[in-house]
XYZ file of C-alpha atoms in Angstrom:
366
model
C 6.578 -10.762 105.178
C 8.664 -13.807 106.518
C 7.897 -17.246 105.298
C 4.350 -19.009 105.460
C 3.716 -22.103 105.238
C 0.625 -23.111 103.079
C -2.291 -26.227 104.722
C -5.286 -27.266 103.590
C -8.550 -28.029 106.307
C -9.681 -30.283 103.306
C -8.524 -34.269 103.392
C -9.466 -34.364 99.394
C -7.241 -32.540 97.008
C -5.919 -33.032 93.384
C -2.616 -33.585 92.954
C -0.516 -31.744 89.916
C 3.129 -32.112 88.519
C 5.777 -28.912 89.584
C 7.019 -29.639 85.627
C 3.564 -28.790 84.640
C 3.269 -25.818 86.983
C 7.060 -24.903 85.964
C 6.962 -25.807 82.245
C 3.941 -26.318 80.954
C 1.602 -23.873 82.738
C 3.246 -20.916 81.576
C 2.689 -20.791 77.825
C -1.020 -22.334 78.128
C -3.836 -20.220 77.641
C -5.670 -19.471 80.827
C -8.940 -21.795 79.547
C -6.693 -24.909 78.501
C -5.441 -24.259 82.158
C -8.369 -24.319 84.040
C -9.383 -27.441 81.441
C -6.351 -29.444 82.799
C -7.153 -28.532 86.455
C -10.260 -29.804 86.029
C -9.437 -33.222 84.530
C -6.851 -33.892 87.303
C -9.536 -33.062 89.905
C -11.354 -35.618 87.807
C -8.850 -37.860 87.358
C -8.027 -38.454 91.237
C -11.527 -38.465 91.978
C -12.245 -41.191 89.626
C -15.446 -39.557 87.870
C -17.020 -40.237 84.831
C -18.135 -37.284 82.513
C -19.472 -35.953 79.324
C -18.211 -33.649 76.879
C -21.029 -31.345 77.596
C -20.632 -31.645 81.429
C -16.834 -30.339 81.286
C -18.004 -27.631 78.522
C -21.117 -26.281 81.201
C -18.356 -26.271 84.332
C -16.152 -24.522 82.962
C -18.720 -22.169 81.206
C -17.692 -22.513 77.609
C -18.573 -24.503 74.544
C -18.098 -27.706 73.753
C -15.711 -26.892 71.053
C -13.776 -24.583 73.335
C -13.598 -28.246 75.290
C -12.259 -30.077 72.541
C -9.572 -27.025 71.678
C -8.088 -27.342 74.353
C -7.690 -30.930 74.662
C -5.916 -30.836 71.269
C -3.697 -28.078 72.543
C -2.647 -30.663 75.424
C -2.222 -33.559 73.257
C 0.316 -31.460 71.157
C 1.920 -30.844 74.247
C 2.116 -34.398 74.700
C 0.419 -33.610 78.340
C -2.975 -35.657 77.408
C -3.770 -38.714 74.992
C -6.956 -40.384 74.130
C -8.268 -44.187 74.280
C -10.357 -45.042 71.945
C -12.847 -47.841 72.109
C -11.332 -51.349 70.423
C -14.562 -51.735 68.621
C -14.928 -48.860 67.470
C -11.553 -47.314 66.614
C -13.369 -43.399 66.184
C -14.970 -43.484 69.517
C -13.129 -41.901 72.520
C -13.883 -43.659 75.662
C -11.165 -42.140 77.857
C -8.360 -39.329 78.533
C -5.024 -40.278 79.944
C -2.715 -37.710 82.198
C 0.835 -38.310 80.414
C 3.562 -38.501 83.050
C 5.300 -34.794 82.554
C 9.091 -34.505 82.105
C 11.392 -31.349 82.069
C 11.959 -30.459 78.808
C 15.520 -30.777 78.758
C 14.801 -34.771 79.674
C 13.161 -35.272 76.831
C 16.883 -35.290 74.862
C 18.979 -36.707 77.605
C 22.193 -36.063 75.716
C 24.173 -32.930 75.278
C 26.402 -33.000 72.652
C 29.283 -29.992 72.517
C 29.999 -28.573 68.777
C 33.758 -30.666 68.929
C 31.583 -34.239 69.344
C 29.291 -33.194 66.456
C 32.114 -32.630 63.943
C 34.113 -35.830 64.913
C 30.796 -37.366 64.556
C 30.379 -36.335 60.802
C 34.284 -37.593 60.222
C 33.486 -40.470 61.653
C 36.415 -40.101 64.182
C 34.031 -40.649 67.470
C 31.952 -44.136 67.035
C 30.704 -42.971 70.187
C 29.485 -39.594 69.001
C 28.279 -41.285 66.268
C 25.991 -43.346 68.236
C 24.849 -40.486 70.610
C 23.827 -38.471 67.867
C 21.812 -41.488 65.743
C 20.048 -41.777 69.431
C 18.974 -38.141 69.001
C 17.783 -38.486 65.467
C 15.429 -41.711 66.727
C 14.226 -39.839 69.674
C 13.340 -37.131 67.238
C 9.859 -37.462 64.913
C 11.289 -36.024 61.498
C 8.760 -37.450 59.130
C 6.112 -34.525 59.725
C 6.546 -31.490 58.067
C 5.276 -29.398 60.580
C 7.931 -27.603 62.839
C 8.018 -27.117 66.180
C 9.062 -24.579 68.893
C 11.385 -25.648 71.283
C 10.587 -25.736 74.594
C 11.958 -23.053 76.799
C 14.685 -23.483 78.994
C 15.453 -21.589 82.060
C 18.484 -20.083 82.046
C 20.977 -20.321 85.399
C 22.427 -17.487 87.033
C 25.206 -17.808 85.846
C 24.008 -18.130 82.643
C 22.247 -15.030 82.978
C 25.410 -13.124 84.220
C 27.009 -14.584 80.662
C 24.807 -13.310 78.356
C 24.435 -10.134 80.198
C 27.756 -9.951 78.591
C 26.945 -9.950 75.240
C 26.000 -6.719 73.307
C 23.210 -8.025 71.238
C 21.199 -8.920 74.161
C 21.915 -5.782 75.690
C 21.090 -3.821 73.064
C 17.459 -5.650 72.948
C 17.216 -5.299 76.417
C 17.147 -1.607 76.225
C 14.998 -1.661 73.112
C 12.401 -3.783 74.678
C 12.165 -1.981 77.624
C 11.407 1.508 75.425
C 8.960 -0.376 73.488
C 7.417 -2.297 76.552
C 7.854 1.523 78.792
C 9.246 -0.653 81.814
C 12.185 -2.499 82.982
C 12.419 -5.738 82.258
C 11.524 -8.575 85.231
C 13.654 -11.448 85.515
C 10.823 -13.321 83.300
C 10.765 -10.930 80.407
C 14.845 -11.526 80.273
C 14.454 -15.089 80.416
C 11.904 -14.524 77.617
C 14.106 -12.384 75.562
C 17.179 -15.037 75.969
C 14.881 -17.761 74.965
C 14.073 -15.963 71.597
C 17.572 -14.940 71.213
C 19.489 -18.401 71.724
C 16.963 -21.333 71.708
C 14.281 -20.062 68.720
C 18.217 -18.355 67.598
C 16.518 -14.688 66.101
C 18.961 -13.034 64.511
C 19.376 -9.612 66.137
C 16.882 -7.614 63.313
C 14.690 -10.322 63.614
C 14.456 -9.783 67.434
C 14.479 -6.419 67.039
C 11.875 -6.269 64.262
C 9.705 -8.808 66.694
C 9.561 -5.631 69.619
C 8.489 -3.026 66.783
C 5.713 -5.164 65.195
C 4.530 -6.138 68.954
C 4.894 -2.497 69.833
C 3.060 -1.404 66.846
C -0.411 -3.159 67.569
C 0.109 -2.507 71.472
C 1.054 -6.073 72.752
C 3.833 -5.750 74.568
C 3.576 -8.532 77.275
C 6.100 -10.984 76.599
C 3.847 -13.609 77.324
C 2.246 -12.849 73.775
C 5.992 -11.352 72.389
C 7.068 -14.933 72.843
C 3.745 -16.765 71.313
C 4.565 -14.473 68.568
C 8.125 -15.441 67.978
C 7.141 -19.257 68.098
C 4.851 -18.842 65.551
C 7.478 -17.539 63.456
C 10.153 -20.232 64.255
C 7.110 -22.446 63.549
C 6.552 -20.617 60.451
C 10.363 -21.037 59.199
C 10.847 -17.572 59.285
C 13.989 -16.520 60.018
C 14.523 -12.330 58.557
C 12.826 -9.580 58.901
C 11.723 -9.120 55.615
C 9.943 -12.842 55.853
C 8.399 -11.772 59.415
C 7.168 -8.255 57.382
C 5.710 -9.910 54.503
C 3.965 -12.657 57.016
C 2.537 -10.063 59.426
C 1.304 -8.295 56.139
C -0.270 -11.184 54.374
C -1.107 -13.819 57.072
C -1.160 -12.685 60.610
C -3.560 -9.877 60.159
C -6.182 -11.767 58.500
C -5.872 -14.615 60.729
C -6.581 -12.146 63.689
C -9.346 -10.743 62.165
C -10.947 -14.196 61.468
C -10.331 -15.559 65.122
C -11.802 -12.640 66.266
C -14.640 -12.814 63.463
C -15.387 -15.979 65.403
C -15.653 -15.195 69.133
C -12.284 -16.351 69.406
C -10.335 -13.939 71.681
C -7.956 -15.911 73.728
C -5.308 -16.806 70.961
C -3.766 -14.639 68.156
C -2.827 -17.648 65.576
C -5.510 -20.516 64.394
C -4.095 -23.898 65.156
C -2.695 -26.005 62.273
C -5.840 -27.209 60.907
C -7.503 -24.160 61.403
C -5.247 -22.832 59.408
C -5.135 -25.074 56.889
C -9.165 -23.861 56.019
C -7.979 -20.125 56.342
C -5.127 -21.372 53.423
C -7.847 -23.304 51.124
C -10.053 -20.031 51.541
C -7.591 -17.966 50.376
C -5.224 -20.044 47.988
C -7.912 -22.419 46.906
C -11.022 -20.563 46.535
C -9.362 -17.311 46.126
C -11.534 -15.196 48.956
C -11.115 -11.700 49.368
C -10.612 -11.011 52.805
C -14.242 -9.148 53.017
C -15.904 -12.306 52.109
C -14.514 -14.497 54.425
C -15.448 -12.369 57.115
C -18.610 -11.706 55.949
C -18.911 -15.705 55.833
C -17.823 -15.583 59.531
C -20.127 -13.556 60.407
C -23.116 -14.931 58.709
C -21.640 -18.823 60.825
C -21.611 -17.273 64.013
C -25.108 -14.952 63.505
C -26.488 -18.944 62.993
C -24.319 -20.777 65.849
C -23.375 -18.048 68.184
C -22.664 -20.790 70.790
C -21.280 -23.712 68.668
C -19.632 -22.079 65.358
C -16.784 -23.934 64.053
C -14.583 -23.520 61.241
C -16.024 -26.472 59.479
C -18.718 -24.847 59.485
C -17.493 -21.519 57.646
C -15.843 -23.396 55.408
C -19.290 -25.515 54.349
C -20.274 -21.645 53.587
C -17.666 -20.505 51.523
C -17.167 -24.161 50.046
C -20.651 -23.439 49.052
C -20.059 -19.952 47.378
C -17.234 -21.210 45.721
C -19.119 -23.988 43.880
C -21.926 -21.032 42.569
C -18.674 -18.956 41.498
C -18.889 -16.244 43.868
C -16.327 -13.591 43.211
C -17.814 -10.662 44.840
C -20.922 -9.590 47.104
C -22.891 -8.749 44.383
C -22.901 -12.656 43.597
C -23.684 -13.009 47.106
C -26.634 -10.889 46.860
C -27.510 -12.402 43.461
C -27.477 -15.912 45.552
C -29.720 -14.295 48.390
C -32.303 -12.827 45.584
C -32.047 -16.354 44.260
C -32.858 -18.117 46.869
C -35.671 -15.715 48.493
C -37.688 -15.885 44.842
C -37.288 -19.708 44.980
C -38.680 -19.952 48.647
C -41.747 -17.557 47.713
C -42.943 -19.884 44.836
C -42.451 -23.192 46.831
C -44.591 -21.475 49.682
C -46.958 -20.043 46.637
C -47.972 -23.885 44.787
C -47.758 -25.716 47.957
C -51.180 -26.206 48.514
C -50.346 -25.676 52.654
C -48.266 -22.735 53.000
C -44.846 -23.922 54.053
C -44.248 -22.544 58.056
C -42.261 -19.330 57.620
C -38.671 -19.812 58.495
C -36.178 -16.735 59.689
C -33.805 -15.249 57.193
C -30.742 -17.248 58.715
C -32.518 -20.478 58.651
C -33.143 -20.065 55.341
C -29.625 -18.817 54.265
C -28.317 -21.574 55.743
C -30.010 -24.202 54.366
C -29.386 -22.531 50.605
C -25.482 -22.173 51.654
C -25.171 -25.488 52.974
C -27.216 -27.600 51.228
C -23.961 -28.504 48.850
C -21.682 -29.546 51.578
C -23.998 -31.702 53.733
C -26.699 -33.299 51.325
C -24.056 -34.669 49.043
């Protein structure tokens, strides 16, 4: 097919940055795609809208709504305005102006400037570098991924020199069954150089990937920025993590209807840490906390919400399900005698009802 050209019979359209197509597009999950889509068709059209409007467009919850807004604001793609009265009330959502990655950190500095810099031999080194540190936020103690940089050709040709990358070339492409596109090697590269896996990291990144049958590089790379993210940097750290954390955090997103991601975000994962650190959960009792949230809010659960459960549990000394069934027993003998001296019998209310009200009753009364 020769070239095409590409019109539109329609005079109203929505207009979207080629860095966000380019940059940002690519590592977004499909829903937090079609979320920003939609607020730049709403943004040019000048319409005003609910949460619950977006959420019934694009055919998922509210919370979904409000994930994915997050996700975008940690991107630095969206930011909210907030009513001046009322500093906790959002009133608007602003379309950031989208830069190229690389143009976030204008300057380059080669490894010769850095050490004259640290002599003190280069004031302007010096000065280059201090403009680095400002433009960088190192208060926070969370880390983050770099953004990934397309190689050029004739950066490609380079490392296609190397033996390391060849080597994990030909490993991911036995692991993955297929040759490698011109994507996947820009993937691999990006792993390799900019996240800078050591080779058994890298290699041990294929295996585990290979092992639970994901091996699209889209999710090989979310996986290997969640372990630069993590500060892991051998394979023995990425083993023990897998082993301890990842698994359980996949079974919990998936507890909760959550399919599209593998990871919880950051404060997600801060109530998966208190559940297991802090109350000391088994892993059967979360879920079975999970499951008991989303039999109540199939639509709506959240993971405030699980954790107003467990909190619960953990304040009655719950250590196993026999003290969950002890609870239940509990709880269904105290309803029967209310209902029994109430001189009206009390409207019968469903099992989860009930549960729920016993569970939470700690956590939201107080």
């Amino acid at each position: 097919m020769g070239l095409i050209n590409v019109t539109s019979e329609e005079d109203y359209y929505t207009s979207i940055s080629n860095n966000f197509i380019e940059y940002y597009m690519t590592d977004a999950n499909g829903d937090f795609v079609k979320l920003y889509l939609y607020l730049a068709m709403l943004c040019s059209s000048r319409r005003d809208i609910s949460l619950s409007d977006i959420a019934d467009h694009l055919n998922c919850t509210e919370n979904d709504v409000c994930r994915g807004i997050r996700y975008w604001i940690r991107e630095d793609v969206l930011r909210l305005v907030y009513n001046d009265n009322n500093r906790k009330e959002v009133k608007g959502i602003v379309l950031l102006n989208l830069k190229r990655p690389e143009d976030v950190l204008t300057t380059e500095l080669k490894l010769d400037d850095f050490k004259k810099a640290l002599s003190g031999q280069d004031e302007k080194a010096v000065h280059e570098i201090k403009e680095i540190a400002d433009a960088v936020d190192v208060s926070g103690d969370e880390i983050k991924a770099p953004r990934k940089k397309q190689p050029t050709p004739v950066e490609i040709k380079s490392k296609l020199q190397d033996k390391e990358i060849n080597d994990l070339i030909n490993e991911a492409s036995a692991y993955c069954n297929r040759d490698l596109s011109q994507k996947e090697l820009n993937s691999l590269i990006y792993i390799k150089d900019q996240l800078g896996f050591s080779f058994d990291l890298a290699e041990y990144l294929l295996e585990y990937c290979a092992e639970i049958k994901k091996t699209s590089f889209s999710y090989i790379e979310k996986v290997a920025r969640n372990w630069y993210e993590e500060g892991i940097t051998t394979r023995e750290d990425a083993a023990d993590y897998s082993t301890k954390y990842l698994s359980l955090y996949g079974k919990i997103l998936k507890a909760l209807g959550i399919t599209s991601r593998f990871t919880p975000a950051p404060i997600e994962k801060k109530y998966i840490d208190t559940w297991i650190n802090d109350f000391g959960f088994s892993e059967a009792i979360i879920i079975e906390a999970c499951n008991r949230a989303i039999e109540r809010k199939p639509n709506d659960v959240s993971f405030p919400y699980v954790n107003g459960i467990l909190d619960s549990w953990y304040k009655k000394d719950v250590k196993s399900f026999q003290d969950i069934s002890r609870l239940d027993d509990s709880h269904k003998s105290s309803r029967t005698r209310e209902e029994v001296s109430s001189e009206k019998p009390a409207k019968k209310s469903s099992k989860l009802h009930q549960l729920e009200q016993y569970y939470l009753q700690d956590s939201y009364d107080n």
